[in-house]
Tab-separated table of C-alpha atoms in Angstrom:
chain	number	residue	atom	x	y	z
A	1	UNK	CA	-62.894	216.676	-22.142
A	2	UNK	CA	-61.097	214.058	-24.445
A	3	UNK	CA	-61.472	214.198	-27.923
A	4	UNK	CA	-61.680	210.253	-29.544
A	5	UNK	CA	-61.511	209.482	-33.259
A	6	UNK	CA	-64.015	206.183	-33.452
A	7	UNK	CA	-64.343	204.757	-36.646
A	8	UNK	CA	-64.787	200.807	-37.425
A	9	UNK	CA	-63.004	201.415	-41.575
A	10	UNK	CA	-66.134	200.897	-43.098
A	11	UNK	CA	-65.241	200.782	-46.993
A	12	UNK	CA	-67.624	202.415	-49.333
A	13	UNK	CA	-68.833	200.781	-52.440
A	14	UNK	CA	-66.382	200.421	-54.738
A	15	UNK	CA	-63.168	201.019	-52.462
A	16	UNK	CA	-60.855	198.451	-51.661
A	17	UNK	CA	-60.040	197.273	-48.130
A	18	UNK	CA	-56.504	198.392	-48.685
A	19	UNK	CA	-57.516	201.767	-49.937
A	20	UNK	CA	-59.771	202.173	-46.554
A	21	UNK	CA	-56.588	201.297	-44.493
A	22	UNK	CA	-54.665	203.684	-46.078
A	23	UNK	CA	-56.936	206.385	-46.074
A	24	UNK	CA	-57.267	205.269	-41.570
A	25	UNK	CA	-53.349	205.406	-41.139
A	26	UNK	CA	-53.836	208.858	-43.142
A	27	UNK	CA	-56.840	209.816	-40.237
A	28	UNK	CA	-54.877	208.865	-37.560
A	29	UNK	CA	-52.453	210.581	-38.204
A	30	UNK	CA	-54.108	213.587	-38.757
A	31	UNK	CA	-56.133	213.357	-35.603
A	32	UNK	CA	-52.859	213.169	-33.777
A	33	UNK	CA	-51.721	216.309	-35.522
A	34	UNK	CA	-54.688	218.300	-34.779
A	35	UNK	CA	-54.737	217.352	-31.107
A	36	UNK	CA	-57.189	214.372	-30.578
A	37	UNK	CA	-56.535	212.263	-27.281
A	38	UNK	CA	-57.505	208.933	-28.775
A	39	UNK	CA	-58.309	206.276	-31.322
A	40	UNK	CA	-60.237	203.122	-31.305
A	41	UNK	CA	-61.928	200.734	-32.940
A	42	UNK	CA	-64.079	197.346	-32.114
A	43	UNK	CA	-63.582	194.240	-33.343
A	44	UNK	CA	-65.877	193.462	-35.922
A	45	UNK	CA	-65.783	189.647	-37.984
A	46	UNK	CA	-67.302	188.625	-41.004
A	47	UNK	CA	-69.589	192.077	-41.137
A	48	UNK	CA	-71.421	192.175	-44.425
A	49	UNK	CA	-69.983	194.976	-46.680
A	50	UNK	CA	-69.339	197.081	-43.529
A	51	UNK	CA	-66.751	197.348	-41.016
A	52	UNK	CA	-63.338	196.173	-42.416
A	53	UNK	CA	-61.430	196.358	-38.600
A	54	UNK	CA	-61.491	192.589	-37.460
A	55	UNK	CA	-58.140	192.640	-36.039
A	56	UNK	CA	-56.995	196.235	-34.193
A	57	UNK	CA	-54.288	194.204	-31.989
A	58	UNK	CA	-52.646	193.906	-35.611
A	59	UNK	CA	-53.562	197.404	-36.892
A	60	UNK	CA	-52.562	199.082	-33.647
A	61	UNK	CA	-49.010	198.376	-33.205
A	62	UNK	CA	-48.446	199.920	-36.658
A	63	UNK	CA	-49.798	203.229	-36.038
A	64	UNK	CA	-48.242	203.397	-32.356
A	65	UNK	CA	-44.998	203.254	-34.165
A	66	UNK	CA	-46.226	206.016	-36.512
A	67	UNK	CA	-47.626	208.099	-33.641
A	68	UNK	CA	-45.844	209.922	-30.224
A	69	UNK	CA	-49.042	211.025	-28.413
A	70	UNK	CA	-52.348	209.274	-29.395
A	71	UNK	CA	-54.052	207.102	-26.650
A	72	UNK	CA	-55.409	203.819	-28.635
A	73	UNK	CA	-58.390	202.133	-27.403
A	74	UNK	CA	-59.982	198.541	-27.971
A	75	UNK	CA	-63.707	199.443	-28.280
A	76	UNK	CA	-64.272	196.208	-28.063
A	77	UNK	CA	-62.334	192.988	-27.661
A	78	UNK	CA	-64.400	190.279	-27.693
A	79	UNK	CA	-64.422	187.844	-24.804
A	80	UNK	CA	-66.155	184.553	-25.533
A	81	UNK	CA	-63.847	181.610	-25.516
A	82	UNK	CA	-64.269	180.918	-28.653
A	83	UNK	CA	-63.494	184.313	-30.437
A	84	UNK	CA	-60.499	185.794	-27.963
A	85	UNK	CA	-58.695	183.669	-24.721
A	86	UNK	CA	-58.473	185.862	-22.691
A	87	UNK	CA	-54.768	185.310	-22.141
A	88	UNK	CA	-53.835	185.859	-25.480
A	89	UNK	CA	-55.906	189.290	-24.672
A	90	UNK	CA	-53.948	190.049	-21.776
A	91	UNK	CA	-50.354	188.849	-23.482
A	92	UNK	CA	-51.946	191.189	-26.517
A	93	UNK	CA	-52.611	194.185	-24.274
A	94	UNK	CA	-48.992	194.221	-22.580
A	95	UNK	CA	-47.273	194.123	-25.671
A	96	UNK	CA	-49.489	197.041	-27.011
A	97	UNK	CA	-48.692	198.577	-23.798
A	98	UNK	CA	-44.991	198.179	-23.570
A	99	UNK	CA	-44.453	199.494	-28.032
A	100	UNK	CA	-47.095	202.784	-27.220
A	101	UNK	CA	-45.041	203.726	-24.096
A	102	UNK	CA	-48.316	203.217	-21.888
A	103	UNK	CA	-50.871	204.377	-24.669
A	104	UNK	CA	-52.922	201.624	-24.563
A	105	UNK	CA	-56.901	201.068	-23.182
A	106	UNK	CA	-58.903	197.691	-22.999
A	107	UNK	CA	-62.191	197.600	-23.701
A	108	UNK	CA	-64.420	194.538	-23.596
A	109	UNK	CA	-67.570	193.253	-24.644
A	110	UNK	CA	-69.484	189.668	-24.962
A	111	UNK	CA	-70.287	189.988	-28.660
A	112	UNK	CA	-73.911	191.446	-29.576
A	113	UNK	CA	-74.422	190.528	-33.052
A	114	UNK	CA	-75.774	187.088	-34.203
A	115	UNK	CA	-73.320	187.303	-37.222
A	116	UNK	CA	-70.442	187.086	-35.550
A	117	UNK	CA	-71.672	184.627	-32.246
A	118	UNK	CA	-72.748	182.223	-35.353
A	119	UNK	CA	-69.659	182.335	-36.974
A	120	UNK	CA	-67.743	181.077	-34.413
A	121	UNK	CA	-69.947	179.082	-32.450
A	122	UNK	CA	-70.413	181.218	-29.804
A	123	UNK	CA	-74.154	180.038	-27.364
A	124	UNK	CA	-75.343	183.550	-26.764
A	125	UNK	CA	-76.409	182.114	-23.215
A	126	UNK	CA	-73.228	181.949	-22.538
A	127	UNK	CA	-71.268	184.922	-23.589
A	128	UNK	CA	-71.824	187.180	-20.643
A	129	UNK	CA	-70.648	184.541	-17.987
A	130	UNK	CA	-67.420	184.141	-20.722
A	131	UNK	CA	-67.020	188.014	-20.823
A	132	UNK	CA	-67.369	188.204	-17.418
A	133	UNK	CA	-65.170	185.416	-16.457
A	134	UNK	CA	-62.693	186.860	-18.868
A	135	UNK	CA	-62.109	190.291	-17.591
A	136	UNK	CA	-61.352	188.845	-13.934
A	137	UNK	CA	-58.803	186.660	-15.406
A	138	UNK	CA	-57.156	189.755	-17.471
A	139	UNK	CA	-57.251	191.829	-14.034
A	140	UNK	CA	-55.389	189.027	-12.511
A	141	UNK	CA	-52.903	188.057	-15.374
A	142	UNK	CA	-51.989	191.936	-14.757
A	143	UNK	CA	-51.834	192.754	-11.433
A	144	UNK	CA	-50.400	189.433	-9.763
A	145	UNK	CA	-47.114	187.917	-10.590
A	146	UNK	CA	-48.039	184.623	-10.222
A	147	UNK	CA	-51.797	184.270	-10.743
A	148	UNK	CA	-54.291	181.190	-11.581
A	149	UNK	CA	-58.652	181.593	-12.216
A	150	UNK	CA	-60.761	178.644	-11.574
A	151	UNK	CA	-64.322	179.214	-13.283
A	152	UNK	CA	-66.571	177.809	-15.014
A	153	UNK	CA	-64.952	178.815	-18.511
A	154	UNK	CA	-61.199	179.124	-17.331
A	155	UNK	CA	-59.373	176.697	-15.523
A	156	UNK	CA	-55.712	178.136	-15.414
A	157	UNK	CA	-53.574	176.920	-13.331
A	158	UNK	CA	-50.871	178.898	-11.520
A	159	UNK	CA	-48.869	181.342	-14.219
A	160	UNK	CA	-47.148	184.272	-14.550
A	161	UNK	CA	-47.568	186.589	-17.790
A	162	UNK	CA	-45.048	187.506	-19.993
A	163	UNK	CA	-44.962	190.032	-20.828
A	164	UNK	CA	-46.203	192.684	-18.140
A	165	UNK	CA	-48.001	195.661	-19.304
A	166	UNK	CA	-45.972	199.039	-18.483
A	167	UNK	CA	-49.365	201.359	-16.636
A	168	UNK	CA	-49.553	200.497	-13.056
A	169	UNK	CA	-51.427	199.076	-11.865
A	170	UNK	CA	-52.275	198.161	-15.952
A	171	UNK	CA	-53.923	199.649	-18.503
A	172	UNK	CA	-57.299	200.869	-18.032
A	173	UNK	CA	-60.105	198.557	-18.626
A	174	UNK	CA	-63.556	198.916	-19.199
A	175	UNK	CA	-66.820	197.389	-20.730
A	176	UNK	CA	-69.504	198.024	-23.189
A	177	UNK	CA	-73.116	198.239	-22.064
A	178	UNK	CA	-75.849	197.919	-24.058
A	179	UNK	CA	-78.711	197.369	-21.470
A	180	UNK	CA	-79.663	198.082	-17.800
A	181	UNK	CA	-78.337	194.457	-16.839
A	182	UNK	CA	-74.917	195.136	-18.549
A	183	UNK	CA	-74.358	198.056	-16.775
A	184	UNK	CA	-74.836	197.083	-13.593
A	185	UNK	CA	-72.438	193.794	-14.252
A	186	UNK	CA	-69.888	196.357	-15.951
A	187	UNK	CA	-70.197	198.552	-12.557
């Protein structure tokens, strides 16, 4: 059984963001210490006096560099086109991968809340075929040297990323579910 410190820094009332970071990095740290296996956090944008994590591929590499042992998982990276590319996911990942000496876990999702899909644009018709699309070109980008997608939301042509992530065959992916349909698609 694996022990996983979730939290999405939401700030209480009163607190500052930058008190709320400080007090995570002090969490963290302490879940490390007492022997948790992981930490992660989803991506939340423009949440309304909530969660105050809107960019863990920032947050991350800091605490890797303050940690030794600590698995850190994206629970969730957004997909749509218009809120990640998924090559600046994959580029993201490897990095993360290569400063946490392998530590690193993807997880993806299409975006569920209206708040965030209308802040950048995103047609909620379209977010699962997006999603979708981008996870198959994030599997490629990491397991082929030279790779390319053709799709109906990507249309990369044939590139090599830089840099590679260090798990073989990459770091472990996987995909929140919120409904029968999503599941299945995730399986």
């Amino acid at each position: 059984m694996d022990f996983i410190l979730m939290t999405e820094g939401d700030t209480p009332v009163g607190l500052t963001h930058e008190h709320r970071y400080r007090e995570l990095i002090e969490e963290v740290l302490l879940a490390e210490r007492v022997g948790f296996d992981a930490f992660g956090s989803s991506e939340q944008h423009v949440a309304l006096g909530t969660a105050s994590v809107s960019a863990p591929e920032v947050l991350y590499p800091y605490l890797m560099a303050l940690t030794s042992r600590i698995r850190f998982i994206h629970l969730v990276t957004l997909l749509p086109t218009r809120i990640n590319h998924a090559l600046r996911v994959a580029e993201r990942v490897a990095t993360e991968d290569i400063l946490s000496n392998g530590r690193i876990e993807l997880g993806t999702g299409r975006g569920n809340t209206t708040l965030a899909l209308r802040a950048f644009e995103v047609d909620p018709s379209e977010n699962k075929a997006q999603w979708r699309e981008g996870v198959e070109l994030i599997r490629r980008a990491f397991l082929d040297d030279v790779f390319s997608y053709v799709g109906e939301h990507y249309k990369i042509p044939p590139r090599s990323l830089v840099p590679k992530p260090l798990q073989t065959p990459y770091p472990p992916i996987s995909a929140a579910a919120g409904s029968p349909s999503s599941v299945e698609t995730a399986a």
